[in-house]
Short mmCIF file of C-alpha atoms in Angstrom, two decimals:
data_model
loop_
_atom_site.label_atom_id
_atom_site.label_comp_id
_atom_site.label_asym_id
_atom_site.label_seq_id
_atom_site.Cartn_x
_atom_site.Cartn_y
_atom_site.Cartn_z
CA MET A 32 -0.49 10.86 21.87
CA LEU A 33 -1.55 7.51 20.51
CA LYS A 34 -4.92 7.22 22.24
CA GLY A 35 -7.78 6.92 19.77
CA ARG A 36 -5.52 6.74 16.70
CA HIS A 37 -5.79 4.26 13.83
CA LEU A 38 -2.89 2.15 12.56
CA LEU A 39 -3.40 1.57 8.84
CA ASP A 40 0.06 2.17 7.46
CA PRO A 41 3.40 1.57 9.22
CA THR A 42 4.23 5.25 8.79
CA ASP A 43 1.08 6.47 10.53
CA PHE A 44 3.17 6.76 13.69
CA SER A 45 6.39 8.73 13.92
CA PRO A 46 9.63 6.93 14.87
CA GLY A 47 9.27 8.56 18.29
CA GLU A 48 5.76 7.16 18.71
CA LEU A 49 6.98 3.74 17.60
CA ASP A 50 9.70 3.93 20.26
CA GLU A 51 6.99 4.65 22.80
CA ILE A 52 5.25 1.41 21.77
CA PHE A 53 8.50 -0.57 21.72
CA ASP A 54 9.55 0.75 25.13
CA PHE A 55 6.20 -0.28 26.55
CA ALA A 56 6.49 -3.70 24.85
CA ASP A 57 9.89 -4.12 26.53
CA GLN A 58 8.28 -3.39 29.90
CA ILE A 59 5.62 -6.03 29.23
CA ILE A 60 8.28 -8.57 28.19
CA GLN A 61 10.12 -7.92 31.47
CA SER A 62 7.09 -8.55 33.69
CA PRO A 63 3.95 -9.56 31.77
CA ALA A 64 1.93 -10.35 34.90
CA GLN A 65 2.03 -6.71 35.91
CA PHE A 66 -0.23 -5.85 32.95
CA ASN A 67 -2.83 -8.60 33.37
CA HIS A 68 -5.65 -6.20 34.15
CA LEU A 69 -4.73 -3.24 32.01
CA CYS A 70 -7.64 -3.71 29.62
CA ASP A 71 -10.24 -5.11 32.03
CA SER A 72 -13.73 -4.58 30.59
CA SER A 73 -12.45 -3.48 27.18
CA ILE A 74 -13.50 -5.36 24.04
CA LEU A 75 -11.42 -6.02 20.95
CA ALA A 76 -13.25 -6.95 17.72
CA THR A 77 -11.32 -9.10 15.28
CA LEU A 78 -12.79 -8.90 11.78
CA PHE A 79 -10.89 -11.41 9.66
CA TYR A 80 -12.22 -11.47 6.12
CA GLU A 81 -9.30 -13.69 5.21
CA PRO A 82 -7.77 -16.70 7.01
CA SER A 83 -5.08 -16.09 9.58
CA THR A 84 -3.54 -18.11 12.34
CA ARG A 85 -0.78 -16.20 14.00
CA THR A 86 -1.97 -12.65 13.49
CA ARG A 87 -5.46 -13.35 14.79
CA PHE A 88 -4.24 -15.57 17.65
CA SER A 89 -1.58 -13.03 18.46
CA PHE A 90 -4.12 -10.19 18.70
CA GLU A 91 -6.57 -12.30 20.67
CA ALA A 92 -3.88 -13.59 23.01
CA ALA A 93 -2.60 -10.05 23.46
CA MET A 94 -6.04 -8.74 24.46
CA LEU A 95 -6.74 -11.70 26.76
CA ARG A 96 -3.35 -11.27 28.46
CA LEU A 97 -4.27 -7.66 29.12
CA GLY A 98 -7.49 -8.77 30.81
CA GLY A 99 -9.76 -7.69 27.95
CA ASN A 100 -12.32 -9.60 25.93
CA VAL A 101 -12.51 -10.53 22.26
CA VAL A 102 -15.41 -10.79 19.80
CA GLY A 103 -15.29 -11.25 16.05
CA PHE A 104 -15.22 -13.61 13.12
CA SER A 105 -12.42 -15.58 11.54
CA GLU A 106 -14.02 -15.92 8.13
CA PRO A 107 -16.59 -13.70 6.42
CA THR A 108 -18.98 -16.57 5.68
CA SER A 109 -19.94 -16.67 9.34
CA SER A 110 -20.99 -13.02 9.48
CA SER A 111 -23.34 -10.53 7.83
CA VAL A 112 -20.59 -9.93 5.28
CA ALA A 113 -21.82 -13.11 3.57
CA LYS A 114 -25.13 -11.29 3.04
CA GLY A 115 -23.31 -8.60 1.12
CA GLU A 116 -22.92 -5.98 3.82
CA SER A 117 -20.46 -3.21 3.00
CA VAL A 118 -17.31 -2.58 5.03
CA ALA A 119 -18.70 0.81 6.07
CA ASP A 120 -21.89 -0.68 7.53
CA THR A 121 -20.11 -3.58 9.24
CA ILE A 122 -17.71 -1.18 10.91
CA ARG A 123 -20.39 1.26 12.05
CA THR A 124 -22.21 -1.64 13.67
CA VAL A 125 -19.19 -3.32 15.25
CA ALA A 126 -17.98 0.01 16.63
CA CYS A 127 -21.19 0.12 18.70
CA TYR A 128 -20.01 -2.96 20.60
CA ALA A 129 -16.20 -2.85 20.64
CA ASP A 130 -13.59 -0.41 21.92
CA ILE A 131 -11.02 -1.24 19.27
CA ILE A 132 -11.20 -3.06 15.92
CA VAL A 133 -8.65 -5.24 14.16
CA MET A 134 -9.32 -5.92 10.50
CA ARG A 135 -7.78 -8.24 7.92
CA HIS A 136 -9.21 -7.99 4.43
CA PRO A 137 -8.22 -9.42 1.04
CA LYS A 138 -8.86 -6.09 -0.67
CA GLU A 139 -6.20 -3.41 -0.42
CA GLY A 140 -7.25 -0.27 1.42
CA ALA A 141 -10.24 -1.86 3.18
CA PRO A 142 -8.97 -0.88 6.67
CA ARG A 143 -8.69 2.73 5.50
CA ILE A 144 -12.36 2.68 4.55
CA ALA A 145 -13.08 1.15 7.95
CA SER A 146 -11.21 3.96 9.71
CA GLN A 147 -13.27 6.56 7.87
CA TYR A 148 -16.45 5.14 9.39
CA SER A 149 -15.17 4.12 12.81
CA PRO A 150 -15.31 6.18 16.02
CA VAL A 151 -12.93 3.68 17.68
CA PRO A 152 -9.32 2.80 16.69
CA VAL A 153 -8.93 0.53 13.67
CA ILE A 154 -5.82 -1.59 13.25
CA ASN A 155 -4.88 -2.95 9.84
CA ALA A 156 -3.98 -6.62 10.30
CA GLY A 157 -3.13 -7.05 6.62
CA ASP A 158 -4.92 -5.80 3.52
CA GLY A 159 -4.39 -7.95 0.42
CA GLY A 160 -0.86 -7.67 -0.89
CA HIS A 161 -0.59 -4.11 0.39
CA LEU A 162 0.49 -3.53 3.99
CA HIS A 163 0.76 -5.31 7.32
CA PRO A 164 1.78 -2.65 9.84
CA THR A 165 1.57 -4.75 13.01
CA GLN A 166 3.89 -7.32 11.46
CA THR A 167 6.22 -4.39 10.90
CA LEU A 168 5.99 -3.41 14.56
CA THR A 169 6.88 -7.03 15.34
CA ASP A 170 9.80 -6.93 12.91
CA LEU A 171 11.16 -3.63 14.17
CA LEU A 172 10.88 -4.71 17.80
CA THR A 173 12.72 -7.93 16.93
CA ILE A 174 15.48 -6.05 15.12
CA ARG A 175 15.76 -3.51 17.94
CA SER A 176 16.01 -6.27 20.52
CA VAL A 177 18.66 -8.25 18.62
CA LYS A 178 20.67 -5.54 16.89
CA HIS A 179 20.06 -2.80 19.51
CA GLN A 180 19.54 -0.30 16.70
CA LEU A 181 17.23 0.41 13.78
CA THR A 182 19.76 2.43 11.77
CA GLY A 183 22.65 1.69 9.45
CA LEU A 184 21.39 -1.77 8.53
CA THR A 185 21.55 -3.66 5.25
CA ILE A 186 18.19 -5.37 5.01
CA GLY A 187 17.70 -8.09 2.42
CA CYS A 188 14.13 -8.98 1.48
CA CYS A 189 13.79 -12.22 -0.42
CA GLY A 190 10.98 -14.05 -2.21
CA ASP A 191 7.60 -12.68 -3.17
CA LEU A 192 8.19 -8.96 -2.99
CA LYS A 193 5.27 -8.13 -5.27
CA PHE A 194 2.42 -9.40 -3.14
CA GLY A 195 4.38 -9.58 0.14
CA ARG A 196 2.61 -6.98 2.26
CA THR A 197 4.99 -7.59 5.17
CA VAL A 198 7.88 -6.57 2.94
CA HIS A 199 6.16 -3.44 1.66
CA SER A 200 5.42 -2.38 5.22
CA LEU A 201 8.91 -3.17 6.49
CA ILE A 202 10.61 -1.23 3.69
CA LYS A 203 8.30 1.72 4.20
CA ALA A 204 8.93 1.83 7.94
CA ALA A 205 12.64 0.96 7.99
CA SER A 206 13.40 3.52 5.28
CA ARG A 207 12.58 6.27 7.77
CA TYR A 208 15.60 5.39 9.91
CA PRO A 209 18.95 6.83 8.83
CA ASP A 210 21.46 4.89 6.73
CA ASN A 211 19.44 1.75 6.15
CA ARG A 212 19.81 0.19 2.71
CA PHE A 213 17.77 -2.49 1.02
CA VAL A 214 18.65 -5.47 -1.13
CA LEU A 215 15.53 -6.72 -2.90
CA ILE A 216 15.94 -10.33 -3.98
CA SER A 217 13.20 -11.75 -6.19
CA PRO A 218 12.47 -13.13 -9.63
CA LYS A 219 11.51 -10.43 -12.13
CA GLU A 220 7.84 -11.40 -11.92
CA LEU A 221 7.71 -10.83 -8.15
CA ARG A 222 9.57 -7.55 -7.81
CA VAL A 223 8.27 -4.93 -5.40
CA PRO A 224 5.52 -2.66 -6.78
CA ASP A 225 6.60 0.58 -8.43
CA TYR A 226 5.32 2.72 -5.58
CA VAL A 227 7.80 1.07 -3.18
CA THR A 228 10.87 1.75 -5.31
CA ALA A 229 9.50 5.20 -6.23
CA ASP A 230 9.39 6.02 -2.51
CA LEU A 231 12.95 4.83 -1.97
CA ALA A 232 14.19 6.79 -4.97
CA THR A 233 12.39 9.95 -3.83
CA LYS A 234 13.95 9.70 -0.38
CA GLY A 235 17.40 8.97 -1.87
CA ILE A 236 17.67 5.64 -0.08
CA ALA A 237 20.09 3.05 -1.45
CA TYR A 238 18.55 -0.12 -2.81
CA GLN A 239 19.36 -2.78 -5.33
CA GLU A 240 17.16 -5.34 -7.04
CA VAL A 241 18.81 -8.70 -7.70
CA GLU A 242 17.70 -12.22 -8.60
CA ARG A 243 20.35 -14.40 -6.91
CA LEU A 244 20.40 -14.73 -3.11
CA ASP A 245 23.86 -16.34 -3.07
CA ASP A 246 25.45 -13.23 -4.56
CA VAL A 247 24.30 -10.88 -1.81
CA ILE A 248 23.65 -12.92 1.33
CA GLY A 249 27.17 -12.21 2.64
CA ASN A 250 26.45 -8.46 2.73
CA LEU A 251 23.32 -8.58 4.83
CA ASP A 252 22.62 -7.69 8.47
CA ILE A 253 19.09 -9.01 8.15
CA LEU A 254 17.62 -11.52 5.73
CA TYR A 255 13.84 -11.23 5.61
CA MET A 256 12.44 -14.31 3.87
CA THR A 257 8.89 -14.45 2.55
CA ARG A 258 6.53 -17.07 1.23
CA VAL A 259 5.26 -17.06 -2.33
CA GLN A 260 1.56 -16.70 -1.55
CA LYS A 261 -0.73 -18.92 -3.54
CA GLU A 262 -3.78 -16.86 -2.57
CA ARG A 263 -2.44 -13.73 -4.31
CA PHE A 264 -2.11 -15.30 -7.75
CA PHE A 265 -4.86 -15.10 -10.32
CA ASN A 266 -3.03 -17.75 -12.36
CA GLU A 267 -2.17 -21.14 -10.81
CA ASP A 268 0.59 -21.83 -13.37
CA ASP A 269 2.47 -18.71 -12.32
CA TYR A 270 2.32 -19.80 -8.69
CA VAL A 271 3.64 -23.30 -9.44
CA ARG A 272 6.47 -21.87 -11.53
CA LEU A 273 7.60 -19.38 -8.87
CA LYS A 274 6.90 -21.02 -5.53
CA ASP A 275 10.26 -22.75 -5.05
CA VAL A 276 12.62 -20.20 -6.56
CA TYR A 277 14.31 -19.48 -3.22
CA VAL A 278 15.08 -22.01 -0.52
CA LEU A 279 17.27 -20.91 2.36
CA ASN A 280 19.27 -23.88 3.65
CA ALA A 281 22.40 -24.63 5.66
CA GLU A 282 24.57 -24.41 2.58
CA LYS A 283 23.42 -20.88 1.82
CA MET A 284 23.71 -19.90 5.49
CA ARG A 285 27.43 -20.70 5.28
CA LEU A 286 27.76 -17.72 2.94
CA ALA A 287 26.09 -15.39 5.46
CA ARG A 288 27.77 -13.38 8.18
CA GLN A 289 27.77 -14.73 11.73
CA ASP A 290 25.80 -11.73 12.97
CA MET A 291 23.17 -11.82 10.22
CA ILE A 292 19.70 -12.74 11.43
CA VAL A 293 17.02 -14.57 9.47
CA MET A 294 13.48 -13.32 9.87
CA HIS A 295 10.22 -14.53 8.37
CA PRO A 296 6.65 -13.36 9.03
CA LEU A 297 5.49 -17.02 8.88
CA PRO A 298 3.90 -19.28 7.88
CA ARG A 299 6.71 -20.76 5.84
CA VAL A 300 6.01 -23.32 3.17
CA GLY A 301 9.28 -24.42 1.63
CA GLU A 302 11.41 -21.30 1.50
CA ILE A 303 13.29 -21.98 4.74
CA SER A 304 14.69 -25.45 5.17
CA TYR A 305 14.13 -27.08 8.59
CA ASP A 306 17.87 -27.72 8.82
CA ILE A 307 18.52 -24.13 9.84
CA ASP A 308 15.89 -23.89 12.59
CA ASP A 309 18.55 -24.55 15.23
CA ASP A 310 20.99 -22.05 13.75
CA PRO A 311 21.34 -19.24 16.32
CA ARG A 312 20.81 -16.77 13.48
CA ALA A 313 17.28 -18.09 12.85
CA TYR A 314 14.94 -15.66 14.58
CA TYR A 315 11.53 -16.36 13.05
CA PHE A 316 9.94 -18.13 16.00
CA LYS A 317 11.27 -15.61 18.51
CA GLN A 318 9.90 -12.96 16.17
CA ALA A 319 6.41 -14.50 16.49
CA LYS A 320 6.56 -14.09 20.27
CA PHE A 321 7.61 -10.47 19.96
CA GLY A 322 4.45 -10.09 17.85
CA MET A 323 2.17 -10.76 20.77
CA PHE A 324 4.02 -8.40 23.11
CA VAL A 325 4.10 -5.57 20.63
CA ARG A 326 0.36 -6.00 19.99
CA MET A 327 -0.25 -5.84 23.74
CA ALA A 328 1.65 -2.57 23.80
CA LEU A 329 -0.18 -1.25 20.73
CA ILE A 330 -3.67 -2.08 22.04
CA SER A 331 -2.86 -0.45 25.39
CA LYS A 332 -1.55 2.70 23.75
CA LEU A 333 -4.50 3.08 21.36
CA LEU A 334 -6.96 2.55 24.21
CA GLY A 335 -5.01 5.06 26.28
CA VAL A 336 -4.63 2.75 29.26
CA SER A 337 -0.83 2.35 29.42
CA MET B 173 -9.25 18.09 -46.95
CA LEU B 174 -11.38 18.29 -43.82
CA THR B 175 -12.65 21.82 -43.13
CA ILE B 176 -13.93 22.95 -39.78
CA THR B 177 -14.74 26.60 -39.42
CA SER B 178 -13.20 28.70 -36.71
CA ILE B 179 -15.32 29.52 -33.72
CA LYS B 180 -16.57 32.95 -32.69
CA ASN B 181 -16.83 32.57 -28.93
CA GLY B 182 -15.77 29.54 -27.02
CA ILE B 183 -12.81 27.29 -26.28
CA VAL B 184 -10.26 25.40 -28.33
CA ILE B 185 -8.30 22.64 -26.63
CA ASP B 186 -5.19 22.23 -28.71
CA HIS B 187 -2.07 20.05 -28.70
CA ILE B 188 -3.87 16.98 -27.42
CA HIS B 189 -1.75 13.88 -27.85
CA ALA B 190 -3.26 11.98 -30.79
CA GLY B 191 -5.69 9.39 -29.48
CA LEU B 192 -6.47 11.12 -26.18
CA GLY B 193 -8.97 13.59 -27.65
CA ILE B 194 -11.88 11.23 -27.50
CA ARG B 195 -11.24 10.49 -23.82
CA MET B 196 -11.15 14.19 -23.07
CA PHE B 197 -14.33 14.67 -25.13
CA TYR B 198 -16.24 12.20 -22.98
CA GLN B 199 -14.63 13.36 -19.73
CA LEU B 200 -15.93 16.87 -20.44
CA GLY B 201 -19.37 15.48 -21.19
CA LEU B 202 -19.30 16.93 -24.68
CA ASP B 203 -21.16 13.94 -26.07
CA LYS B 204 -24.22 15.44 -24.36
CA ALA B 205 -23.62 19.03 -25.51
CA ASP B 206 -26.47 20.97 -27.12
CA TYR B 207 -24.08 23.47 -28.74
CA SER B 208 -21.56 23.08 -31.57
CA VAL B 209 -18.61 20.89 -30.71
CA ALA B 210 -15.91 19.42 -32.96
CA LEU B 211 -13.44 16.68 -32.13
CA ILE B 212 -10.67 16.60 -34.69
CA MET B 213 -8.51 13.51 -34.54
CA ASN B 214 -5.07 13.00 -36.05
CA ALA B 215 -4.71 16.54 -37.36
CA ALA B 216 -1.32 17.30 -38.89
CA SER B 217 1.04 19.11 -36.51
CA THR B 218 4.50 20.49 -37.19
CA HIS B 219 5.75 19.75 -33.68
CA MET B 220 3.70 16.73 -32.72
CA GLY B 221 3.29 14.95 -36.04
CA ARG B 222 -0.34 14.18 -35.26
CA LYS B 223 -2.56 15.77 -32.66
CA ASP B 224 -6.19 15.95 -31.58
CA ILE B 225 -8.12 19.20 -31.18
CA ILE B 226 -11.45 19.96 -29.54
CA LYS B 227 -13.42 23.05 -30.51
CA ILE B 228 -16.33 24.17 -28.38
CA GLU B 229 -18.64 26.94 -29.64
CA ASN B 230 -19.82 28.02 -26.22
CA ASN B 231 -18.43 29.72 -23.12
CA VAL B 232 -18.47 26.56 -21.05
CA ASP B 233 -17.13 26.58 -17.56
CA PHE B 234 -15.06 23.55 -16.69
CA ASP B 235 -12.13 22.65 -14.49
CA VAL B 236 -9.10 22.84 -16.78
CA THR B 237 -6.89 21.01 -14.28
CA MET B 238 -8.91 17.92 -15.07
CA LEU B 239 -7.61 18.06 -18.66
CA ALA B 240 -4.05 17.79 -17.38
CA LEU B 241 -4.90 14.42 -15.89
CA ILE B 242 -5.50 13.09 -19.39
CA ASP B 243 -2.76 15.01 -21.17
CA PRO B 244 -0.63 17.56 -19.27
CA ASN B 245 0.66 19.13 -22.51
CA VAL B 246 -2.60 20.52 -23.83
CA THR B 247 -3.25 24.22 -24.40
CA VAL B 248 -6.65 25.73 -23.69
CA ASN B 249 -7.39 28.76 -25.88
CA VAL B 250 -10.24 31.03 -24.86
CA ILE B 251 -11.80 32.63 -27.94
CA GLU B 252 -13.77 35.88 -28.02
CA ASP B 253 -14.90 37.49 -31.27
CA GLU B 254 -12.78 35.00 -33.19
CA HIS B 255 -9.60 36.03 -31.35
CA ILE B 256 -7.60 34.15 -28.76
CA VAL B 257 -7.90 36.27 -25.64
CA ARG B 258 -6.27 33.85 -23.19
CA LYS B 259 -4.10 30.73 -23.30
CA VAL B 260 -4.14 28.40 -20.33
CA LYS B 261 -1.72 25.57 -19.61
CA PRO B 262 -3.51 23.36 -17.09
CA GLU B 263 -1.57 22.26 -14.01
CA LEU B 264 -1.89 18.90 -12.33
CA PRO B 265 -4.12 19.20 -9.24
CA GLU B 266 -2.82 18.00 -5.87
CA ARG B 267 -5.84 15.80 -5.24
CA VAL B 268 -8.44 14.35 -7.55
CA GLU B 269 -11.67 12.65 -6.71
CA ASP B 270 -13.67 10.38 -9.01
CA ILE B 271 -11.75 11.26 -12.16
CA ILE B 272 -9.01 8.61 -12.19
CA LYS B 273 -10.10 5.03 -11.65
CA CYS B 274 -7.78 2.69 -9.78
CA LYS B 275 -6.58 -0.08 -12.08
CA ASN B 276 -5.50 -2.42 -9.27
CA PRO B 277 -8.01 -5.32 -9.24
CA ARG B 278 -7.17 -5.94 -5.57
CA CYS B 279 -8.09 -2.37 -4.53
CA ILE B 280 -11.09 -2.05 -2.21
CA THR B 281 -12.59 0.51 -4.62
CA SER B 282 -13.11 -2.32 -7.12
CA VAL B 283 -15.78 -3.87 -4.90
CA GLU B 284 -17.12 -1.15 -2.60
CA LYS B 285 -18.62 1.14 -5.19
CA TYR B 286 -19.85 3.85 -2.81
CA ILE B 287 -16.27 4.90 -2.09
CA PRO B 288 -14.92 7.91 -3.99
CA GLN B 289 -11.79 7.20 -6.04
CA VAL B 290 -9.23 9.50 -4.43
CA PHE B 291 -5.75 10.07 -5.83
CA THR B 292 -3.03 12.41 -4.61
CA LEU B 293 -0.15 13.82 -6.62
CA VAL B 294 3.19 12.31 -5.59
CA ASN B 295 5.49 13.40 -8.42
CA ARG B 296 4.52 16.42 -10.52
CA GLU B 297 7.46 16.00 -12.89
CA LEU B 298 6.56 12.41 -13.74
CA GLY B 299 2.82 13.06 -13.49
CA GLN B 300 2.39 10.33 -10.90
CA TYR B 301 -0.63 9.99 -8.65
CA ARG B 302 -1.21 7.48 -5.87
CA CYS B 303 -4.46 5.78 -4.92
CA GLN B 304 -5.42 6.78 -1.38
CA TYR B 305 -6.46 3.24 -0.57
CA CYS B 306 -4.00 0.82 -2.17
CA ASP B 307 -1.06 3.11 -3.18
CA GLU B 308 -1.31 2.04 -6.83
CA ILE B 309 0.50 4.54 -9.05
CA TYR B 310 -1.33 6.21 -11.92
CA THR B 311 0.88 7.95 -14.45
CA VAL B 312 -0.75 10.72 -16.48
CA GLY B 313 -0.67 10.06 -20.20
CA LYS B 314 0.46 6.45 -19.75
CA ASP B 315 -2.30 4.72 -17.79
#
């Protein structure tokens, strides 16, 4: 039963519950018009304490396509947050007006605080460099649609694995499916946090940490590219030094298998060359569309209207 | 040679890793004690080389599991009539609130001060705890 639940961490829902969401997303993809009035009279609040284009648009578009309404802010300066209001108080107030809340926050764990004070479902739309569970739903739905399975995959994650919340979430969620293994490709400075590898080690899941993409790209079923995020660095020099370490281009794609797919949570900056956009293995824009459908399914399930 | 008399009734916390005694002293609030307390730092130890010891001349009641969060290898000796009547090896608690502070500057607890700092034990062998909010790992005796 997903009605009334929060989604803060990609493992908050069991694989069976995720399947329920993915199955419903598939139904929406098949005939979206059929669900145009599913959320009539419901209100989604989008609290974005940090800039976002696709996640916020995707949530708002999802709610509007379900017939619901949207309120919220896209930057904290235009809300009472600028006056110093706490997360707890903002949430208790917003929950008086909205049926479901989506929150993005630069501080890690903020949506968990929100959930502790909210009588309505809270969805984590990204908290600092920590987690981004709805991107993970998007990623898993994309993989399921293309590969027709979520098991037995070699998943390469490349780029900023330290602050890349989409990567942390994906590893956490995909490690629950049998026989998946992970290849973590990053410079030493941007390796995944200890808690991520500690989890993999505890569960006995195979992973390797490498620095060169060329050496491993031929072994991958999925290559998940990420952007080195300027906003996560406290030191500008470190960002400049690391931002262009990995660039996926046509030359590197020649080393990859024909059935490998390239994913990216977007936006990209320079880590994927435009010359591979037309490669049939490039899935990042299709992935963005899956994002809206899976959010439609998620909202419906949490509101209990599906 | 430094001489500190033995205590008649009270508690001796022994085998504290050298350097951690003072942290334990403050964590137990002993800086505010109105009874006799001794913090011995860098005492010679056959097994440890150097160790810290805390002697408390009073039957104080405190949560010994909390000591394990600072140093899991300590021994708590309960003294009655100048004799050790009980030795306790504290165990790491499953959940701790407002004892460990999250060191992640991006954690929400760094700005929203009304939130309790909650950590849960994830690996007893390695003494690893995880912040409930940001998943940052705290390793006992290292952080």
